[in-house]
Coordinates of C-alpha atoms in Angstrom, one line a residue:
X1 CA -4.1 -21.8 17.6
X2 CA -6.9 -21.0 20.0
X3 CA -4.5 -19.0 22.3
X4 CA -3.4 -17.0 19.3
X5 CA -7.0 -16.1 18.4
X6 CA -7.8 -15.2 22.0
X7 CA -4.7 -13.0 22.1
X8 CA -5.7 -11.2 18.9
X9 CA -9.2 -10.6 20.3
X10 CA -7.8 -9.3 23.6
X11 CA -5.4 -7.0 21.8
X12 CA -8.1 -5.6 19.6
X13 CA -10.5 -5.2 22.5
X14 CA -7.9 -3.3 24.6
X15 CA -7.5 -0.8 21.7
X16 CA -11.2 0.1 21.7
X17 CA -13.1 2.4 24.1
X18 CA -16.6 1.2 24.6
X19 CA -17.6 4.2 26.6
X20 CA -18.0 6.3 23.5
X21 CA -19.2 6.0 19.9
X22 CA -15.7 6.1 18.3
X23 CA -14.5 3.3 16.0
X24 CA -18.0 1.8 15.6
X25 CA -16.8 -0.2 12.6
X26 CA -13.9 -1.8 14.5
X27 CA -16.2 -2.6 17.4
X28 CA -18.8 -4.3 15.2
X29 CA -16.1 -6.2 13.4
X30 CA -14.7 -7.4 16.7
X31 CA -18.1 -8.5 17.9
X32 CA -18.7 -10.4 14.7
X33 CA -15.3 -12.1 14.9
X34 CA -15.9 -13.2 18.5
X35 CA -19.3 -14.6 17.6
X36 CA -17.9 -16.5 14.6
X37 CA -15.1 -17.9 16.8
X38 CA -17.7 -19.0 19.5
X39 CA -20.0 -20.6 16.8
X40 CA -17.1 -22.3 14.9
X41 CA -15.6 -23.8 18.0
X42 CA -18.9 -24.9 19.5
X43 CA -19.9 -26.5 16.2
X44 CA -16.7 -28.5 16.3
X45 CA -17.7 -29.9 19.8
X46 CA -15.4 -27.5 21.5
X47 CA -16.1 -24.0 22.7
X48 CA -19.3 -24.0 24.8
X49 CA -19.5 -27.8 24.4
X50 CA -15.9 -28.6 25.3
X51 CA -15.2 -31.4 27.7
X52 CA -12.6 -29.2 29.3
X53 CA -14.2 -26.9 31.9
X54 CA -11.6 -24.2 31.6
X55 CA -12.2 -24.0 27.8
X56 CA -16.0 -23.9 28.4
X57 CA -15.5 -21.1 30.9
X58 CA -13.4 -19.0 28.4
X59 CA -16.2 -19.3 25.9
X60 CA -18.9 -18.4 28.4
X61 CA -16.9 -15.3 29.3
X62 CA -16.4 -14.4 25.6
X63 CA -20.1 -14.6 25.1
X64 CA -20.6 -12.3 28.1
X65 CA -18.1 -9.9 26.7
X66 CA -20.0 -9.9 23.4
X67 CA -23.2 -9.2 25.2
X68 CA -21.6 -6.3 27.1
X69 CA -20.2 -4.8 24.0
X70 CA -23.5 -5.0 22.2
X71 CA -25.2 -3.3 25.2
X72 CA -22.5 -0.6 25.1
X73 CA -23.3 0.2 21.5

């Protein structure tokens, strides 16, 4: 299930151009969806709190991507 969510996020991200102001609604929605995913998984003891270092790294990188997207807006 996590891999499906990550694929969806990746697909949506690849469709957007963060170098301009187009599709602001889609960009904001993607940012919110990623933040919800990070919060939900972390609350479950996964995500940023996962015992698996690879999973933790994925969520750290997702958080960095969110921060970069916010800065681009």
